[in-house]
PDB file of C-alpha atoms in Angstrom:
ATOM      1  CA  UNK A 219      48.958  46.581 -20.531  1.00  0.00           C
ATOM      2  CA  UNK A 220      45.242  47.240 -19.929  1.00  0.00           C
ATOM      3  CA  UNK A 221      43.639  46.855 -16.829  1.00  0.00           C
ATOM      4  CA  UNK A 222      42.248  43.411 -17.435  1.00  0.00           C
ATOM      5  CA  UNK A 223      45.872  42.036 -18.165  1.00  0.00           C
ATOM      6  CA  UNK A 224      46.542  43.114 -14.879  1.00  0.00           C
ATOM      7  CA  UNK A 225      46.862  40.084 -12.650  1.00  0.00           C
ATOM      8  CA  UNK A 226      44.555  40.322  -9.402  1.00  0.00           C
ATOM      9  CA  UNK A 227      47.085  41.289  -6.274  1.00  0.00           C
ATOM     10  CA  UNK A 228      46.478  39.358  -3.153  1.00  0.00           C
ATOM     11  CA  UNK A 229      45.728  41.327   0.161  1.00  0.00           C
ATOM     12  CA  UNK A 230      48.459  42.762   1.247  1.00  0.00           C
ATOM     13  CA  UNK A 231      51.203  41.544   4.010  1.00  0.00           C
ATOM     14  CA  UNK A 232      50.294  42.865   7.835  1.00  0.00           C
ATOM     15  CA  UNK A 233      46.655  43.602   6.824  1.00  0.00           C
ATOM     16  CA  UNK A 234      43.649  42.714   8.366  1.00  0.00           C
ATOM     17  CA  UNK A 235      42.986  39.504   6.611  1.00  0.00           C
ATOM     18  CA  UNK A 236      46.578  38.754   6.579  1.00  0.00           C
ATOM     19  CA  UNK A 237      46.302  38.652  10.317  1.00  0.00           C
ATOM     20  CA  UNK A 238      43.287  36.665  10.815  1.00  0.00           C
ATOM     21  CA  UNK A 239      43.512  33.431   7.908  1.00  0.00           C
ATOM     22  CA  UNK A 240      46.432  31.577   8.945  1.00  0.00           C
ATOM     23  CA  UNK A 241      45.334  31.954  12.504  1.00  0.00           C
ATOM     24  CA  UNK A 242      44.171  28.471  14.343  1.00  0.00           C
ATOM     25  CA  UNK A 243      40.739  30.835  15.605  1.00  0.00           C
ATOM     26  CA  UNK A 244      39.969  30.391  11.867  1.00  0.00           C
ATOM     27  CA  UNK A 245      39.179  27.090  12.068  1.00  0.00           C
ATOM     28  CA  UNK A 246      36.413  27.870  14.459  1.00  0.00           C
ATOM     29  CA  UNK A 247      34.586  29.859  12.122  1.00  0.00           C
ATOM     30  CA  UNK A 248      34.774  27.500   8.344  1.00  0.00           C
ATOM     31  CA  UNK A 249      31.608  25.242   9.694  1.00  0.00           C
ATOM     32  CA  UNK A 250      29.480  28.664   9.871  1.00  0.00           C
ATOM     33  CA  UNK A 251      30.896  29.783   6.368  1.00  0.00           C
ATOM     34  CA  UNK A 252      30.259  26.447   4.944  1.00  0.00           C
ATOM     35  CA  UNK A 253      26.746  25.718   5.841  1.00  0.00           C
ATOM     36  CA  UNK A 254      26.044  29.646   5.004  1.00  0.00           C
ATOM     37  CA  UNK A 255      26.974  28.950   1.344  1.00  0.00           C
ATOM     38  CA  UNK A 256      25.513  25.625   0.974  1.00  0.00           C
ATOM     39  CA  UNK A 257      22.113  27.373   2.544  1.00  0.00           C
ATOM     40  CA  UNK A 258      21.551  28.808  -0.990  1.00  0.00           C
ATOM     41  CA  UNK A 259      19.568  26.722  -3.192  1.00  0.00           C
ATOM     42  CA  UNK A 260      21.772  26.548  -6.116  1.00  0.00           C
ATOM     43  CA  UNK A 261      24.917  26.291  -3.927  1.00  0.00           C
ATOM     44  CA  UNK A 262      23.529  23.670  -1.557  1.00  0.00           C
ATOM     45  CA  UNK A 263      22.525  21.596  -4.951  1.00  0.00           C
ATOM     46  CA  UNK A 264      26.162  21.952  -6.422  1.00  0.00           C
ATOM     47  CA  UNK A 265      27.566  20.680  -3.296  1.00  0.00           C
ATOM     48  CA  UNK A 266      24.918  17.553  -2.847  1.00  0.00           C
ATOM     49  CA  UNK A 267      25.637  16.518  -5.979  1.00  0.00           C
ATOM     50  CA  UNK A 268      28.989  17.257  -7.710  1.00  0.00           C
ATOM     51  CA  UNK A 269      30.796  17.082  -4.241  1.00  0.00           C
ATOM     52  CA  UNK A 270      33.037  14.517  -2.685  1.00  0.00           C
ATOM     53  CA  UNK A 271      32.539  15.871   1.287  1.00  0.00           C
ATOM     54  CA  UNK A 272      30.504  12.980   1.999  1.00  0.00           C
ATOM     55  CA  UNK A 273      33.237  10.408   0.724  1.00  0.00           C
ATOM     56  CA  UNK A 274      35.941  11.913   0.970  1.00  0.00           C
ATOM     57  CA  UNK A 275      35.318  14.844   4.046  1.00  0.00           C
ATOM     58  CA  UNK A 276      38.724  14.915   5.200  1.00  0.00           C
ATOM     59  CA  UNK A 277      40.375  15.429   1.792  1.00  0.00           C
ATOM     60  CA  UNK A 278      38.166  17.587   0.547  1.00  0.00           C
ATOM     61  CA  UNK A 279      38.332  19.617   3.714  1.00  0.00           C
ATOM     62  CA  UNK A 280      42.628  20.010   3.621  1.00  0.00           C
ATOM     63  CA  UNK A 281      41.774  20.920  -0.341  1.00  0.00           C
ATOM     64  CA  UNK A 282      39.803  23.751   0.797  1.00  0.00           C
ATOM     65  CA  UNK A 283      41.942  24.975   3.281  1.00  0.00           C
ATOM     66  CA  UNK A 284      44.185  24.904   1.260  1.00  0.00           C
ATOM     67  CA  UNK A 285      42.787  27.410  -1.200  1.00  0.00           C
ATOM     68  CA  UNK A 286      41.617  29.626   1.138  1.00  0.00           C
ATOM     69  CA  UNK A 287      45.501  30.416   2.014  1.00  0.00           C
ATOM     70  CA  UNK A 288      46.392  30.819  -1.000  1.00  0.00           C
ATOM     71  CA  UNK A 289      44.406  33.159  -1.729  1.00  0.00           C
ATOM     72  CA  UNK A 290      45.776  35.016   0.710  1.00  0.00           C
ATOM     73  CA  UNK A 291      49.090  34.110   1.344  1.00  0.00           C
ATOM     74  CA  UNK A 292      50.048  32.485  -1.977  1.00  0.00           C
ATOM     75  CA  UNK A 293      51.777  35.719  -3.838  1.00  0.00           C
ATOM     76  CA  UNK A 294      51.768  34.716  -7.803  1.00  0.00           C
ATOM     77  CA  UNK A 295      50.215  31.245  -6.659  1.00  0.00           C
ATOM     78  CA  UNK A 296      47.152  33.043  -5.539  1.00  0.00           C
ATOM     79  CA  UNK A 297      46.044  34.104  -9.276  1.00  0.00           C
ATOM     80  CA  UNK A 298      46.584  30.677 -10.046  1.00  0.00           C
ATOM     81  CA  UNK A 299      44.940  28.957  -7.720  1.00  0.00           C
ATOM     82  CA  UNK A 300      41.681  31.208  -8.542  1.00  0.00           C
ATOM     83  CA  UNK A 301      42.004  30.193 -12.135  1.00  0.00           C
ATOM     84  CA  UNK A 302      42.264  26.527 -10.725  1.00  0.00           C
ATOM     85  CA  UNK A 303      39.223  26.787  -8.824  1.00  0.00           C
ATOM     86  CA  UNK A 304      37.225  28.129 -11.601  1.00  0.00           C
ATOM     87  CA  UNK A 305      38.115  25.626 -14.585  1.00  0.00           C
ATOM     88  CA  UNK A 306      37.227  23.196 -11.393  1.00  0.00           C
ATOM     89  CA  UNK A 307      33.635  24.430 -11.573  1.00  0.00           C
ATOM     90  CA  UNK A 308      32.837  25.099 -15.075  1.00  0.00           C
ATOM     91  CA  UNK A 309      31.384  21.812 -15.446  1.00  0.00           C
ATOM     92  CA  UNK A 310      29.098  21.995 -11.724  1.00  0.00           C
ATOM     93  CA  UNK A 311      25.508  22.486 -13.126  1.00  0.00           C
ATOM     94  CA  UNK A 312      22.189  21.187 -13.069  1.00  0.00           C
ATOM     95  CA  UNK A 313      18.654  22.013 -11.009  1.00  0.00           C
ATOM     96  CA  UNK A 314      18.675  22.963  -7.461  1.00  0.00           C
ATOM     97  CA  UNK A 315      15.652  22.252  -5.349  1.00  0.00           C
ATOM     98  CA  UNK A 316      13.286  25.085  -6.170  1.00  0.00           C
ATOM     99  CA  UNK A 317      13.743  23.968  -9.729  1.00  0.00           C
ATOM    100  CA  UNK A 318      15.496  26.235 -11.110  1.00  0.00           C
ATOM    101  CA  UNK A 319      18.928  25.502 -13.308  1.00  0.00           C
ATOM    102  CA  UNK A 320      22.001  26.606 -11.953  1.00  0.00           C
ATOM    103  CA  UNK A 321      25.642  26.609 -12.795  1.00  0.00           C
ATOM    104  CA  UNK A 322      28.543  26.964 -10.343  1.00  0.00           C
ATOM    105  CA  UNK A 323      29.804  30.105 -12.191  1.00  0.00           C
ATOM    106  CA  UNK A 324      26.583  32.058 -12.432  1.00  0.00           C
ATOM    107  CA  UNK A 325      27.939  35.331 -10.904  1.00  0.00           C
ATOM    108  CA  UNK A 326      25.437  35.638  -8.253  1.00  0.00           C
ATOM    109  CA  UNK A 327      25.467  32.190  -6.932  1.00  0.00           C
ATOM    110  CA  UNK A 328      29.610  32.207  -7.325  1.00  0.00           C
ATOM    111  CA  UNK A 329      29.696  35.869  -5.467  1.00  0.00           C
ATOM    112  CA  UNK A 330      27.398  34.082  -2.808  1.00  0.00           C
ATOM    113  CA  UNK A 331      30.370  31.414  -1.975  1.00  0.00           C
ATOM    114  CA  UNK A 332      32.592  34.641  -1.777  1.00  0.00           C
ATOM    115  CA  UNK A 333      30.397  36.658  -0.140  1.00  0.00           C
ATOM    116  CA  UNK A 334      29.825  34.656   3.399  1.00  0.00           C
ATOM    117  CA  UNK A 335      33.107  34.850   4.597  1.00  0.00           C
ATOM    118  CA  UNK A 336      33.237  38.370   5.677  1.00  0.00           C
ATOM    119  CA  UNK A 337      30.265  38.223   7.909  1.00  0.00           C
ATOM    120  CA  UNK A 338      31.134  35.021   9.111  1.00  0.00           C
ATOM    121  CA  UNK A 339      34.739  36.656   9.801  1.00  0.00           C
ATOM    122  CA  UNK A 340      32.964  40.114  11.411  1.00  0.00           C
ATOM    123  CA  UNK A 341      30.442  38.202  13.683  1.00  0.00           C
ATOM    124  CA  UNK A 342      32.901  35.597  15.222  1.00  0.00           C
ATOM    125  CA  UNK A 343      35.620  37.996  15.837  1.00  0.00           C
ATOM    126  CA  UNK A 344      33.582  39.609  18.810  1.00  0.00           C
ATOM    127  CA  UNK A 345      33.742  36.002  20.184  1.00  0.00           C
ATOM    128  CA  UNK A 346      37.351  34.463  19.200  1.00  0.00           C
ATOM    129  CA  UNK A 347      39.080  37.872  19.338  1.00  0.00           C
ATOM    130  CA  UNK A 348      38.974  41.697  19.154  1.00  0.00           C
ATOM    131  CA  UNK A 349      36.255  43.708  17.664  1.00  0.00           C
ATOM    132  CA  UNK A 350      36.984  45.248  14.947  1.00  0.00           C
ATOM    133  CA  UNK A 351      37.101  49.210  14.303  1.00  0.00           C
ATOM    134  CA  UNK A 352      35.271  50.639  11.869  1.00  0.00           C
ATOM    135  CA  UNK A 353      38.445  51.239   9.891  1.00  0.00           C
ATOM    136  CA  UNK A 354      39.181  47.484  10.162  1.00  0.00           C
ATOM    137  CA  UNK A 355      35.939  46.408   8.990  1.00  0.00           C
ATOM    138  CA  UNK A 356      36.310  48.579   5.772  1.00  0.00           C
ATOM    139  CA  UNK A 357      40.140  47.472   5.173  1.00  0.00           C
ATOM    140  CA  UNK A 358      38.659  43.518   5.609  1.00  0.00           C
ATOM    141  CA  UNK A 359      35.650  44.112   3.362  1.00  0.00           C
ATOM    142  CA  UNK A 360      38.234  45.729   1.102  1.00  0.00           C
ATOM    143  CA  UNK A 361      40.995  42.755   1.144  1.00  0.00           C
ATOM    144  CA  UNK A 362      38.152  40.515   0.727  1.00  0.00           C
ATOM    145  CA  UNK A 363      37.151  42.627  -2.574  1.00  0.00           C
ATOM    146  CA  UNK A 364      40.978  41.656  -3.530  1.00  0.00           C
ATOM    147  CA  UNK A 365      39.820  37.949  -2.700  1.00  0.00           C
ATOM    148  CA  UNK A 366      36.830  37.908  -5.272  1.00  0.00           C
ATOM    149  CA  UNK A 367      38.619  39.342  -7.763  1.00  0.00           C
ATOM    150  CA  UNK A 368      41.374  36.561  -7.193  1.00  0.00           C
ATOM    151  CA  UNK A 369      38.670  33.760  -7.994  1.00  0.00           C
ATOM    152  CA  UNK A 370      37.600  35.479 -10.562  1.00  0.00           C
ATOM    153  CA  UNK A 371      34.931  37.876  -9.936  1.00  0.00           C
ATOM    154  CA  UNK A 372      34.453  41.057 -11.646  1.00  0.00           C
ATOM    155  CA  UNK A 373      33.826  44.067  -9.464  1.00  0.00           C
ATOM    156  CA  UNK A 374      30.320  44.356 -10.898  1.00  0.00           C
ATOM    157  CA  UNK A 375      29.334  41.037  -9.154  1.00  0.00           C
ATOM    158  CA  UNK A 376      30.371  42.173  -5.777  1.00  0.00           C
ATOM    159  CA  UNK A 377      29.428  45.411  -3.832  1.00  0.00           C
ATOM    160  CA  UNK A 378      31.758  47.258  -3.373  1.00  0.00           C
ATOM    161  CA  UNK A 379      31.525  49.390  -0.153  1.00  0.00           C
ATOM    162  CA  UNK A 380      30.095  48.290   3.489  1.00  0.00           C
ATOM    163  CA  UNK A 381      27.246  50.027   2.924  1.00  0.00           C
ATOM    164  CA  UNK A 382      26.394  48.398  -0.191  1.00  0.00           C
ATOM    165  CA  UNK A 383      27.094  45.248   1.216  1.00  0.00           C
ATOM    166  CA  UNK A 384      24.542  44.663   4.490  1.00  0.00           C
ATOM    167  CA  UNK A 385      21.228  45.413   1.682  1.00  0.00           C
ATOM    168  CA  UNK A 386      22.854  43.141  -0.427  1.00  0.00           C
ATOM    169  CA  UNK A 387      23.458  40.261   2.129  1.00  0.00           C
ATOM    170  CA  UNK A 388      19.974  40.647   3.747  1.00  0.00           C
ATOM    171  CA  UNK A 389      18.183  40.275   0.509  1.00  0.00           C
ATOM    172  CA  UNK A 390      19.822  37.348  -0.058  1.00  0.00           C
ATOM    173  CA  UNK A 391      19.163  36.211   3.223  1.00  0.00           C
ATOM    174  CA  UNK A 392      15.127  36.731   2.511  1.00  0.00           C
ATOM    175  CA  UNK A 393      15.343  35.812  -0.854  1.00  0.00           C
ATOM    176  CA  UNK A 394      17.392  32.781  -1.004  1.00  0.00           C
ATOM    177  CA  UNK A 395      18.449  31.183   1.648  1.00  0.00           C
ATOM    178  CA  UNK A 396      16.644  28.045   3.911  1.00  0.00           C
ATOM    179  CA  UNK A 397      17.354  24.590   5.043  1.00  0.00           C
ATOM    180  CA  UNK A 398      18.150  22.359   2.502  1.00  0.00           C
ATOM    181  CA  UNK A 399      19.212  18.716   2.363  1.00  0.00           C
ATOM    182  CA  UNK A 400      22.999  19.701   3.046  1.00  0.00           C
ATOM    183  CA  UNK A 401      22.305  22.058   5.694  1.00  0.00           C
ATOM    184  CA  UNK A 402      20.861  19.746   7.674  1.00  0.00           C
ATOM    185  CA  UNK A 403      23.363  16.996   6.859  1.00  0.00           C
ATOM    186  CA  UNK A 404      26.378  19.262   7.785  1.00  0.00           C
ATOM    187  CA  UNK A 405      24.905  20.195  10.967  1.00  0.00           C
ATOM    188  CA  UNK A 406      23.568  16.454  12.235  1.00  0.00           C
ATOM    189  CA  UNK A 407      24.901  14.952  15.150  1.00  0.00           C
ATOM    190  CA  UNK A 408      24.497  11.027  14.484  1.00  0.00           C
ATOM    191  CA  UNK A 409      25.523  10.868  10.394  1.00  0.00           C
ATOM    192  CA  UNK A 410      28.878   8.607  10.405  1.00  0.00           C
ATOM    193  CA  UNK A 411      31.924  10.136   9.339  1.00  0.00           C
ATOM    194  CA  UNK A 412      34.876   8.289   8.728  1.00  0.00           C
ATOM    195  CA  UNK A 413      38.046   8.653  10.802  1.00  0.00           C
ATOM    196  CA  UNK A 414      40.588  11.186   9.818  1.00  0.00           C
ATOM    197  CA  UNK A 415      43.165   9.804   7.221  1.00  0.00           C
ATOM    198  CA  UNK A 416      45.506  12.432   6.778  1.00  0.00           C
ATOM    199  CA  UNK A 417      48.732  12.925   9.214  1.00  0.00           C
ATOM    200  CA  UNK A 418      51.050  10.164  10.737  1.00  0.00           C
ATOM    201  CA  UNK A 419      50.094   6.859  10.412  1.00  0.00           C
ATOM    202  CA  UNK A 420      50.595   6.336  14.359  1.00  0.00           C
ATOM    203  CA  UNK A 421      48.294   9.021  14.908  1.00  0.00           C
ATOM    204  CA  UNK A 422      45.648   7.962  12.269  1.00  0.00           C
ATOM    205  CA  UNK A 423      45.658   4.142  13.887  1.00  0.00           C
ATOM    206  CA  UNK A 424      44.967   5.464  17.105  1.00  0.00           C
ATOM    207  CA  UNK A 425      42.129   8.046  16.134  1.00  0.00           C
ATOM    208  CA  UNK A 426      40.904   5.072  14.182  1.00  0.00           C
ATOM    209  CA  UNK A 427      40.796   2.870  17.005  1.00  0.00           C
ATOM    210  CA  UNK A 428      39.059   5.770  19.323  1.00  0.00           C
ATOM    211  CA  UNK A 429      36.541   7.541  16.792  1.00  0.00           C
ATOM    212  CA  UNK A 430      33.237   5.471  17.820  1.00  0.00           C
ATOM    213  CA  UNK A 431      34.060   7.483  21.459  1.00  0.00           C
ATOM    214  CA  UNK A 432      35.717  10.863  19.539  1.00  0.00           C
ATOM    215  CA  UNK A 433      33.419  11.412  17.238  1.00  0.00           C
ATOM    216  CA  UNK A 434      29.900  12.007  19.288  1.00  0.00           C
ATOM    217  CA  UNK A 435      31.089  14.771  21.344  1.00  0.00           C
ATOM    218  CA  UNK A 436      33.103  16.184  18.049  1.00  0.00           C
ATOM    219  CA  UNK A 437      29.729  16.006  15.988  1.00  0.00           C
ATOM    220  CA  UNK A 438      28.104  17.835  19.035  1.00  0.00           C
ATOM    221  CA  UNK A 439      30.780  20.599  18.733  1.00  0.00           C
ATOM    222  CA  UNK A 440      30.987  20.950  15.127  1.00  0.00           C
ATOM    223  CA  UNK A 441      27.288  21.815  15.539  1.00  0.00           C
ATOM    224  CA  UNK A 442      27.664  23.857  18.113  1.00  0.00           C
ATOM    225  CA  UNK A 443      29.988  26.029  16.453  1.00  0.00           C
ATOM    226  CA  UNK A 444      28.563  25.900  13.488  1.00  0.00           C
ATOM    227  CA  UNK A 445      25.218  27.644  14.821  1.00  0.00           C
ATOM    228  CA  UNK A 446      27.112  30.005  17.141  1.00  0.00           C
ATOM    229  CA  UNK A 447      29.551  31.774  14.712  1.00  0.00           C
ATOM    230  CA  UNK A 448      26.956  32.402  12.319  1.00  0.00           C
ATOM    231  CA  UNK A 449      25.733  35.344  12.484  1.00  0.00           C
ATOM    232  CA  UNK A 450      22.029  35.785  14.138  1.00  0.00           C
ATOM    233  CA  UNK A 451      20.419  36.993  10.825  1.00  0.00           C
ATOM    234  CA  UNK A 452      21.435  34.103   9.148  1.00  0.00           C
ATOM    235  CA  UNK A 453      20.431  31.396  11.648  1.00  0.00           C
ATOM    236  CA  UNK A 454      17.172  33.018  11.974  1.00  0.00           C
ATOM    237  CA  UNK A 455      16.835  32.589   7.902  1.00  0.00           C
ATOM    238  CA  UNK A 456      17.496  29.285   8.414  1.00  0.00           C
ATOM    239  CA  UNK A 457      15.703  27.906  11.120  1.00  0.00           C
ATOM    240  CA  UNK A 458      18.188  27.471  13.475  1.00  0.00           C
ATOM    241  CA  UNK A 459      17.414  27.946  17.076  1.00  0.00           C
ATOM    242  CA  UNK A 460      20.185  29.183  19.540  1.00  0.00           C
ATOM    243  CA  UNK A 461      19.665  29.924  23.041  1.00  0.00           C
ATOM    244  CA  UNK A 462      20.868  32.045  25.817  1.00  0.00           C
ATOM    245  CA  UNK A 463      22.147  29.169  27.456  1.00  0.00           C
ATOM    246  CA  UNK A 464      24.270  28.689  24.576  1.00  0.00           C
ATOM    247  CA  UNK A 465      25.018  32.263  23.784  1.00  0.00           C
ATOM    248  CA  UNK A 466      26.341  31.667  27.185  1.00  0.00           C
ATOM    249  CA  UNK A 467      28.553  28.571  26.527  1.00  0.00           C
ATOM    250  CA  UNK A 468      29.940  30.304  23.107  1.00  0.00           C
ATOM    251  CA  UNK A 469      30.932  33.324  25.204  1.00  0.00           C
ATOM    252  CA  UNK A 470      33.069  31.695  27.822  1.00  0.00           C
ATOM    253  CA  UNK A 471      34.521  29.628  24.948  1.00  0.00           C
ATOM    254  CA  UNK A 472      35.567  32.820  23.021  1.00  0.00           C
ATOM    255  CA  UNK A 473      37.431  33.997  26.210  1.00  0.00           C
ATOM    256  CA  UNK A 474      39.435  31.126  27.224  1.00  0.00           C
ATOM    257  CA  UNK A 475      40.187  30.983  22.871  1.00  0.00           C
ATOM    258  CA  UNK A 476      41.240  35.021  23.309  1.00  0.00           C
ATOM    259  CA  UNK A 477      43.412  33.961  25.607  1.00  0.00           C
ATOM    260  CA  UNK A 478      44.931  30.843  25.552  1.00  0.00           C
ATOM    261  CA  UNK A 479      45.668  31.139  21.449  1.00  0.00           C
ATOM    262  CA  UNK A 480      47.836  34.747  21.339  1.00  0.00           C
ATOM    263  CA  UNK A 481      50.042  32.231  24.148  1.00  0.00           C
ATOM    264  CA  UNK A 482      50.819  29.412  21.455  1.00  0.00           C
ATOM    265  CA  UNK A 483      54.238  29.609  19.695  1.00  0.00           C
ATOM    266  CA  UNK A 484      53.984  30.333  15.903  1.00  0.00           C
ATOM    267  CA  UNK A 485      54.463  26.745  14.511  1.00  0.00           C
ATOM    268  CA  UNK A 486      51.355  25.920  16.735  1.00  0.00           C
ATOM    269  CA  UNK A 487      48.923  29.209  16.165  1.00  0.00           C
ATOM    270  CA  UNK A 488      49.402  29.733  12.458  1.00  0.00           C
ATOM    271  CA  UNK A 489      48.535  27.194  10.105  1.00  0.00           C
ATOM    272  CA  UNK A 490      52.002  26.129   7.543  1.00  0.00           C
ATOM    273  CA  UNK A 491      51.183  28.143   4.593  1.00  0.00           C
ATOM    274  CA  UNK A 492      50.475  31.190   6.379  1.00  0.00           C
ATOM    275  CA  UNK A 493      53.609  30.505   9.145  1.00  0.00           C
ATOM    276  CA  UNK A 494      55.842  30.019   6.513  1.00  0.00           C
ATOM    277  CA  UNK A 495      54.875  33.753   4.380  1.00  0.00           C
ATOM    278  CA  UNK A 496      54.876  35.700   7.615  1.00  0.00           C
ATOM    279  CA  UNK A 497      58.321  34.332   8.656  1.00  0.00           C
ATOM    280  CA  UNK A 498      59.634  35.407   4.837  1.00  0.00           C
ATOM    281  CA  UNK A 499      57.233  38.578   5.287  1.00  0.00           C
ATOM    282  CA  UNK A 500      59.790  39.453   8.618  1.00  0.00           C
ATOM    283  CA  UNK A 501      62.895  38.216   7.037  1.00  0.00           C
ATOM    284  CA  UNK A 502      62.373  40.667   4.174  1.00  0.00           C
ATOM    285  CA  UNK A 503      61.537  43.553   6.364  1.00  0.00           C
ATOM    286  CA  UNK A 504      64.715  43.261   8.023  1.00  0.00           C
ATOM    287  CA  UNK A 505      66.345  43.154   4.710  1.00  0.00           C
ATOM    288  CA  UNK A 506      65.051  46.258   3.900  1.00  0.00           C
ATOM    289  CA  UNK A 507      65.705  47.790   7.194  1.00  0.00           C
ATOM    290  CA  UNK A 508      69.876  46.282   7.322  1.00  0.00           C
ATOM    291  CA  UNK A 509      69.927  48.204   3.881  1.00  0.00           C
ATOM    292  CA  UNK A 510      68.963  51.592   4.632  1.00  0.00           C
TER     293      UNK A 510
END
């Protein structure tokens, strides 16, 4: 079997990124990611118009989620799911607003998507939980590698070490990305969204019948958040301003989340996917430690 027969291997159980995807904190840190992708041209374009997050947010929000644990927690699914995402996107192409063509696969605008999560991940970990080591940053960046080769990227598209990385990100940061029409839309305060329609029907009649009060305050979070876990480099290539007041807010926010979330009983802290392959992770540890 040659190497490219070789299916991509997920990161691996009890690693770094094992730790931190299936963790509630996550959550937190997806709006950042999000508007960091969509803040490149060609990626903002794909999104405005071959997207459904304006009609259908909340379903196209669990789809993503989704796919993001596979891809970490999915074993053999996790292969599959990459191939799923890209036969999704061979068809996303067309002229972004600079007017240049793009396609959703082009390897630099696909490595982009790939690329924001890690630091996205680094930069809101100081807030939501513990700093990471130097040896932990290079074993996330590493797992994260795994990731992109999961969805399909070749090792060329990617670097491949830390300290190819930060050049590599800040280029694209002066090169590339802005405010665009998405940006903006993702981060507004007084766009409608509709009520969520996924869960318990109870549940969804009552958040139906108390959105016009939920939602203002949510909007003002999402926001909030948004700005706050990405990283100062990237709001700054943006536009986006951020104050000490709020640097302020975000910090007492990422102690009372340090704390209070480590306290939560598993079903509650880790979302299902990820609860479900560290309980089998444990089970088959103790397999393997009843048989020596």
């Amino acid at each position: 079997m040659s190497c490219r027969d070789v299916p991509p291997v997920p990161p691996p159980p009890g690693g770094v990124l094992w730790s931190l995807a299936g963790d509630v904190r996550m959550l937190l840190t997806l709006p950042a990611a999000l508007t960091l992708q969509v803040a490149h041209p060609a990626v903002g374009a794909g999104v405005d118009e071959h997207s459904v997050f304006r009609t259908d947010p909340w379903g196209r929000g669990e789809r993503s989620l989704r796919s993001l644990q596979l891809w970490v927690y999915g074993g053999e699914r996790a292969a599959e799911e990459g191939r799923r995402l890209r036969e999704l996107h061979k068809t996303i192409q067309g002229t972004d607003a600079t007017g240049r063509r793009y396609h959703a696969l082009t390897p630099a605008y696909y490595a982009w998507v790939h690329a924001t999560g890690y630091p996205v991940y680094a930069h809101a970990q100081q807030y939501i939980g513990r700093p990471f080591t130097d040896a932990q940053h290079r074993a996330l960046y590493a797992e994260w590698l795994r990731v992109g080769r999961i969805l399909g990227l070749h090792d060329r598209d990617m670097p491949q070490t830390i300290e190819e990385f930060w050049p590599y990100y800040r280029k694209v940061l002066v090169d590339e990305i802005g405010t665009n029409a998405v940006v903006e839309e993702l981060l507004a305060t007084d766009r409608p969204v509709p009520a969520p329609d996924r869960g318990p029907l109870p549940l969804r009649l009552l958040l139906r019948a108390l959105w016009p009060v939920l939602f203002p305050p949510l909007a003002r979070f999402r926001r909030f958040v948004t700005i706050g876990f990405m990283p100062p480099d990237a709001r700054e290539a943006i536009g986006l301003e951020w104050s000490d007041a709020q640097e302020r807010t975000l910090r007492r926010l990422g102690r009372a989340v340090r704390v209070l979330v480590p306290l939560l009983p598993d079903r509650l802290r880790y979302l299902p996917l990820a609860r479900r392959a560290r309980a089998e992770f444990r089970r088959s540890a103790a397999r393997g430690a009843g048989s020596r």
